[in-house]
Coordinates of C-alpha atoms and ligand atoms in Angstrom, one line a residue:
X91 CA -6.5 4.0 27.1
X92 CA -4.2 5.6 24.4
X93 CA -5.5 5.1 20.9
X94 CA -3.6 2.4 18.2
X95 CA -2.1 2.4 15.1
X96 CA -0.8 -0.5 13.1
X97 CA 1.9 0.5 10.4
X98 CA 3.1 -1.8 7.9
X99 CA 6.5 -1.4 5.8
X100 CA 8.0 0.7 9.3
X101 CA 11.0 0.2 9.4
X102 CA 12.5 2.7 7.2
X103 CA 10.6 5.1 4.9
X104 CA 7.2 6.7 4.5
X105 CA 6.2 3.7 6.9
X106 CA 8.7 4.9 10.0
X107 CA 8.3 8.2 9.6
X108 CA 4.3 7.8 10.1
X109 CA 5.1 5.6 13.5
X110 CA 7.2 9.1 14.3
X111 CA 4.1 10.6 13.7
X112 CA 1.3 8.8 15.9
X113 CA 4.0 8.3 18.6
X114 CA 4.2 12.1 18.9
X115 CA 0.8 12.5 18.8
X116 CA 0.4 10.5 21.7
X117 CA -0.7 6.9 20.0
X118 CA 0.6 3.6 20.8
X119 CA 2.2 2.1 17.6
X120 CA 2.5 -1.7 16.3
X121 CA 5.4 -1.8 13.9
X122 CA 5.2 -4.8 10.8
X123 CA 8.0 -5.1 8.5
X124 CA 9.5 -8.0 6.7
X125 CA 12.9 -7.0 7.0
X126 CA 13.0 -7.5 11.2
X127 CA 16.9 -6.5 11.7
X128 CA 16.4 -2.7 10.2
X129 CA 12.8 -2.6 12.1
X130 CA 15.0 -3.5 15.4
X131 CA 17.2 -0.9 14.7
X132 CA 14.5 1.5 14.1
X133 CA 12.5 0.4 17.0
X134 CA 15.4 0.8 19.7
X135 CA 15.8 4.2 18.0
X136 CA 12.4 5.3 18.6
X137 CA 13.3 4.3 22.2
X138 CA 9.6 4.3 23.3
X139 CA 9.3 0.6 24.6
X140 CA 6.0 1.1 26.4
X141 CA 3.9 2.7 23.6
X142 CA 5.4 0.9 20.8
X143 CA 5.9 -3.0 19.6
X144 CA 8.0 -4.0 16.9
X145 CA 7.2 -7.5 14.8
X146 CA 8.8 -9.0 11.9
X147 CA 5.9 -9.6 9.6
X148 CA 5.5 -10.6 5.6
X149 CA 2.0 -8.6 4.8
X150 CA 1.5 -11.2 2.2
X151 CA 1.4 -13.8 4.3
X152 CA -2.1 -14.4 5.9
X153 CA -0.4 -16.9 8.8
X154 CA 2.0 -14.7 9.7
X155 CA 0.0 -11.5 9.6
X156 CA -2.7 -13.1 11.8
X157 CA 0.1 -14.4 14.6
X158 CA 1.1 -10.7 14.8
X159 CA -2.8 -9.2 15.0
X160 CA -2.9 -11.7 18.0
X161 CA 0.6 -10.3 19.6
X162 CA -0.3 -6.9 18.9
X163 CA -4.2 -7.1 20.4
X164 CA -2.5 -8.9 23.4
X165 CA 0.0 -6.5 24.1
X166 CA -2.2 -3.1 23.5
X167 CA -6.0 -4.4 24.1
X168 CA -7.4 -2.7 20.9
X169 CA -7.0 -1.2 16.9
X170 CA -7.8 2.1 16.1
X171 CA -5.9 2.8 13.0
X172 CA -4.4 0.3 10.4
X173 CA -1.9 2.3 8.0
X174 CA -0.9 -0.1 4.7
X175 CA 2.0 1.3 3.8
X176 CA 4.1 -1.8 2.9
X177 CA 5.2 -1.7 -0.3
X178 CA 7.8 -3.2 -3.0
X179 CA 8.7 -1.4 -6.9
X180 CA 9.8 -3.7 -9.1
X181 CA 10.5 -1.6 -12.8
X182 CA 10.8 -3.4 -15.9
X183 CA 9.0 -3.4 -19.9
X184 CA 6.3 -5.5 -19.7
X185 CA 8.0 -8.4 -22.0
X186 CA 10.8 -8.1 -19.7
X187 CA 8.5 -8.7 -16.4
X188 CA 8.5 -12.2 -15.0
X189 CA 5.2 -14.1 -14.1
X190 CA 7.3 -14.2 -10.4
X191 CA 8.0 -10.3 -10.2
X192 CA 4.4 -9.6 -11.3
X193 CA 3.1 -11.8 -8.6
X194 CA 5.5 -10.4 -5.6
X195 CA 4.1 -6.9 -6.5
X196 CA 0.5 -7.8 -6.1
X197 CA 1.3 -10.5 -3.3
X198 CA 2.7 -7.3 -1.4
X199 CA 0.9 -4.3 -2.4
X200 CA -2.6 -5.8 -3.2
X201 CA -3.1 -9.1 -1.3
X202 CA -1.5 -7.5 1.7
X203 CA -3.6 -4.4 2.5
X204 CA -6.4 -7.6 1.7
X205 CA -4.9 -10.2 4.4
X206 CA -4.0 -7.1 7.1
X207 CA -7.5 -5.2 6.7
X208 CA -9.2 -8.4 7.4
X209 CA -7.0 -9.4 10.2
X210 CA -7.0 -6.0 11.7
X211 CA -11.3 -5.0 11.6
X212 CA -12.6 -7.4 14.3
X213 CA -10.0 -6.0 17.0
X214 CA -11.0 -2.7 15.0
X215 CA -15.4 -3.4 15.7
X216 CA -14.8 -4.6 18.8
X217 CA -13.7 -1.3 20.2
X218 CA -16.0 0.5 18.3
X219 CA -15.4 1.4 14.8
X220 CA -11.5 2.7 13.3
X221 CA -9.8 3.7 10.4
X222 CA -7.4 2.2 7.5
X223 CA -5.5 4.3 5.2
X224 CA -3.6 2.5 2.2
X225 CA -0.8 4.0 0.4
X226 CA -1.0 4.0 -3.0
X227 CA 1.3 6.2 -5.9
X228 CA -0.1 8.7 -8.3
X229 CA 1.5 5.4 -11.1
X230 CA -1.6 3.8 -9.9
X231 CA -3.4 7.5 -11.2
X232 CA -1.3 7.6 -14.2
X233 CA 0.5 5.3 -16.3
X234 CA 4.1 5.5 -17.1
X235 CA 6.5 2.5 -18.5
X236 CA 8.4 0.3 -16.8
X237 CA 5.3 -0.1 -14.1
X238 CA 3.2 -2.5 -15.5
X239 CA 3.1 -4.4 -12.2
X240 CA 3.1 -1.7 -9.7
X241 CA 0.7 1.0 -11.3
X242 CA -1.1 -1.8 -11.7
X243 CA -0.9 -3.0 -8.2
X244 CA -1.4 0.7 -6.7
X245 CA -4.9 1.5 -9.5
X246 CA -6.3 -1.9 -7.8
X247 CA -5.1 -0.8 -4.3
X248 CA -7.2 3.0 -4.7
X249 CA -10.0 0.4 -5.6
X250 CA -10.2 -1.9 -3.0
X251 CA -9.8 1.1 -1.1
X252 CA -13.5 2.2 -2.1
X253 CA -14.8 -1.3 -1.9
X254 CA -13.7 -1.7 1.4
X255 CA -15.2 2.0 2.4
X256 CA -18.3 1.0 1.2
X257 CA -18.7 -2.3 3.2
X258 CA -16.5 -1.2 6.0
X259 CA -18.1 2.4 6.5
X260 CA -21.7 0.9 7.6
X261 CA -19.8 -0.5 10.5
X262 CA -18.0 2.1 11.7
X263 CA -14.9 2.2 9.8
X264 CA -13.2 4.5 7.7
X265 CA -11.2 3.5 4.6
X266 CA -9.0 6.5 2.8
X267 CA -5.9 6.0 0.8
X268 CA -3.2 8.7 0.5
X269 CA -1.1 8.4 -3.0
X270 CA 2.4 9.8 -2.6
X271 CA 4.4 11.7 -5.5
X272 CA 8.0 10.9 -5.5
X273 CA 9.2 10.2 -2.0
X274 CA 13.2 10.5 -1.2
X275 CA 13.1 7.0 0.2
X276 CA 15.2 4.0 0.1
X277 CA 13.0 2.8 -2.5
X278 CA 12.9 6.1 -4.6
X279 CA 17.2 5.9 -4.3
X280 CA 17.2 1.9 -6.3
X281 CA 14.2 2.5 -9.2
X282 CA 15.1 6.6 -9.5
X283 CA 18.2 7.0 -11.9
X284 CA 19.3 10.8 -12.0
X285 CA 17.9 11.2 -15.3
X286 CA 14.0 10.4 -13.6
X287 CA 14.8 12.7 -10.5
X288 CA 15.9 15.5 -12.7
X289 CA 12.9 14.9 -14.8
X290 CA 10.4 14.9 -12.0
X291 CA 11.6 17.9 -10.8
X292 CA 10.9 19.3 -13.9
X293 CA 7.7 17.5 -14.1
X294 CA 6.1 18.6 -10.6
X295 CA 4.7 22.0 -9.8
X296 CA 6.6 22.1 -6.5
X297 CA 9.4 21.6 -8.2
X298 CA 10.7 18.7 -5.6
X299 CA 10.5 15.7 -4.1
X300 CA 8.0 15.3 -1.4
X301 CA 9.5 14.4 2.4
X302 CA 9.1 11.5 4.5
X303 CA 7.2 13.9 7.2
X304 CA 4.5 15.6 4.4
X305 CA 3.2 12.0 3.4
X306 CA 3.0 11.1 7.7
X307 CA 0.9 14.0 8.3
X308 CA -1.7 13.4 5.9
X309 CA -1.8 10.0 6.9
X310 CA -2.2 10.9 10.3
X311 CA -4.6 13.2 9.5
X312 CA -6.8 10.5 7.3
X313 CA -6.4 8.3 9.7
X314 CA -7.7 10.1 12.9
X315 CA -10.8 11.3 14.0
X316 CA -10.6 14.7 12.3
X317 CA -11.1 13.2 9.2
X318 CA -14.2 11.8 10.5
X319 CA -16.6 12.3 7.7
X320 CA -13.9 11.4 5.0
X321 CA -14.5 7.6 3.6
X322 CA -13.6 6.6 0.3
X323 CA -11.2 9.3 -1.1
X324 CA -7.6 9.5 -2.3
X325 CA -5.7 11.8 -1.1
X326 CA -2.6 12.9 -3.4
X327 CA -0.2 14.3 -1.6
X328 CA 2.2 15.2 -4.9
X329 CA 3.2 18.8 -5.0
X330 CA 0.8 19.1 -7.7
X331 CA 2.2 16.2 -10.2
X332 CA -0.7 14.4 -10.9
X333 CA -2.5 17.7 -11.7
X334 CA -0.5 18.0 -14.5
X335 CA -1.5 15.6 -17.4
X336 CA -0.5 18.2 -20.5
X337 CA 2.6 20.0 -18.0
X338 CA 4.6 20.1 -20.6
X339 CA 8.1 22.1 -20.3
X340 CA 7.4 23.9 -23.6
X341 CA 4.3 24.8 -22.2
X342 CA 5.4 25.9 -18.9
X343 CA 8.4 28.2 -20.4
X344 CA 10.7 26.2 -18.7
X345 CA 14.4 26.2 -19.8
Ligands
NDP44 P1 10.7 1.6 1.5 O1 11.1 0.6 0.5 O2 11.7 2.7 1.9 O3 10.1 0.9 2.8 C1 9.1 -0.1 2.7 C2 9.3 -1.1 3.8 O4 8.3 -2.1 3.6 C3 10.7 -1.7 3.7 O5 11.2 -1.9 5.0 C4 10.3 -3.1 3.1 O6 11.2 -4.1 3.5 C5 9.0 -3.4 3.7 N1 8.3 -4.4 3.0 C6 8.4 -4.8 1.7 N2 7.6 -5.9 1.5 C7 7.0 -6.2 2.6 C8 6.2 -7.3 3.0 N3 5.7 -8.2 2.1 N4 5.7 -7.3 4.3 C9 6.2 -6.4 5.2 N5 7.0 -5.4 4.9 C10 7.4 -5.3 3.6 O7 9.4 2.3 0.8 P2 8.8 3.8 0.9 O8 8.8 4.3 2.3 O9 9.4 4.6 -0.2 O10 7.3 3.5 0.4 C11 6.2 3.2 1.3 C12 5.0 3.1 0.5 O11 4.8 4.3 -0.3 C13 5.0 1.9 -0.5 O12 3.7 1.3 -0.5 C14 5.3 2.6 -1.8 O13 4.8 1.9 -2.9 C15 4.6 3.9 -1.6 N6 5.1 5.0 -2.5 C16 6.4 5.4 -2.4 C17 6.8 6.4 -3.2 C18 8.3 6.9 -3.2 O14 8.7 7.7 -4.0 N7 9.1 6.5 -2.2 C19 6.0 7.0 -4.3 C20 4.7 6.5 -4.3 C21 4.2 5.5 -3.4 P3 12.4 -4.6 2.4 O15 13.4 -3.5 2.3 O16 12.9 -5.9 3.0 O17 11.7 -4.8 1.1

C-alpha cells in the first residue's frame, strides 16, 4: 500500500510544492488548506485524483481538523507523514499588534501543528510508527521587529517540536522541523517590501531567496524513512542566513 502524507497550508506555497514532491515520489497525499477554492484549483492541477484528496480545513480548529483525519483515514487506510506547513505572517511593532492578531498567529502556527499532530498519531501508531515535520522560520531562530507574534509563534513551534520528539519518538514516531529562510511565496510577496528583499539578499550568503522546490526536498527528506535516525532537530534550510549573526556588509566588503 503506497505510503501517506498529510500536508497542511497546500494550496499554494512551500505547502503545494511539498504535495508535488511526495506525489512524485510515489506517496499518496492529503491536501488541508483553509482557503478551499485555490486548493481546488491546485488539486485539479495536480490532476492525480487517485493518489491525492483535497479538504478545506482551518488547522486551528480541533472540530474541523478531526472531521478531515476521519475523511482522509477513510479514503487512504493509513498516516505515514504529517507535514505542518500552515502558516499566517502578520508584521506589526509590538504596541501596534492587536490582542486579535497575536492570537490568530498562535491559533494557526502553534495550536495547529498541536490539534493536527494529535489528530494525525493514532492513524500514525496504528500502522506502525510515522513522521511529522513542522515548518518553522529562522524569526523563530532570530529576532527581528515587526515579528513579535510570529518569531514568537515559530521559537514555540521548534519547541514543541522537541517535546513532541521526546514523547512521540518512544512510540515510533519521528518529530523534525525544517526552518525556511526567505521563501518567494505568496506570503513573502505581502510582508516583503523591496527594501527587505534587497536587504536579505545582501544579508544571506547565497545571496538569494530560497525556492519553493529546496524547502520540499528537505521536507521530504525529514519526513521519510532515510531520515530515520533523525528526531528532534531543526533543519535550516537558509542559504546560510541564520549562520550569519555579525554578517555585516562592512565586514563582508560588500558594496
Ligand atoms: P503561503 O501563505 O504562500 O501559503 C500558506 C497556506 O496556508 C495558504 O494557502 C493559507 O491560506 C493556508 N493557511 C493559512 N492559515 C491556515 C489555517 N488556519 N488552516 C489551514 N490553512 C491555512 O505560505 P508559504 O508557503 O510562504 O509558507 C508556508 C510555511 O512556511 C508557513 O508556516 C510559513 O510561516 C513558513 N515560512 C515561510 C517563509 C517564506 O519566506 N515564505 C519563511 C519562513 C517560514 P490563506 O491564504 O487563506 O491564508
Amino acid at each position: 500500500m503506497k505510503q501517506v502524507a498529510v500536508i497542511t497550508g497546500a494550496a499554494r506555497g512551500i505547502g503545494l510544492a511539498t504535495a508535488r514532491k511526495f506525489l512524485a515520489e510515489g506517496w499518496r497525499v492529503v491536501m488541508l488548506d483553509i482557503d478551499g477554492e485555490t486548493q481546488d484549483r491546485a488539486h485539479r492541477e495536480l490532476n492525480d485524483p487517485d493518489n491525492t484528496l483535497a479538504l478545506q480545513c482551518d488547522v486551528s480548529a480541533p472540530d474541523q481538523v478531526a472531521t478531515a483525519i476521519d475523511a482522509a483515514v477513510a479514503r487512504f487506510g493509513r498516516i505515514d507523514v504529517l507535514v505542518n506547513n500552515a502558516g499566517i505572517a502578520i508584521f506589526s511593532p509590538v504596541m501596534e499588534t492587536s490582542f486579535e492578531d497575536w492570537s490568530a498567529v498562535l491559533a494557526t502556527n502553534l495550536s495547529g501543528p498541536f490539534i493536527c499532530t494529535k489528530a494525525c498519531v493514532p492513524a500514525m501508531l496504528a500502522g506502525g510508527g510515522g513522521s511529522i515535520v513542522n515548518i518553522t522560520s529562522i524569526s523563530g531562530t532570530r529576532a527581528s521587529t515587526l515579528r513579535v507574534a510570529y518569531g514568537t509563534s515559530k521559537a514555540a513551534l521548534m519547541h514543541l517540536t522537541k517535546q513532541l520528539a521526546a514523547e512521540l519518538g518512544t512510540q515510533g514516531i519521528r518529530v523534525n522541523a525544517v526552518s525556511p529562510g526567505p521563501v518567494d511565496t505568496a506570503m513573502a510577496k505581502k510582508v516583503h517590501t523591496p527594501d527587505i528583499r534587497a536587504d536579505y539578499h545582501d544579508a544571506i550568503p547565497l545571496n538569494r531567496y530560497g525556492t519553493e522546490e529546496e524547502l520540499a526536498e528537505a521536507i521530504f527528506f525529514l519526513g521519510g524513512d532515510r531520515a530515520s535516525y533523525i528526531n528532534g532537530t531543526v533543519i535550516n534550510v537558509d542559504g546560510g542566513f541564520a549562520a550569519t549573526g555579525i554578517g555585516l556588509a562592512s565586514l563582508r566588503g560588500a558594496d
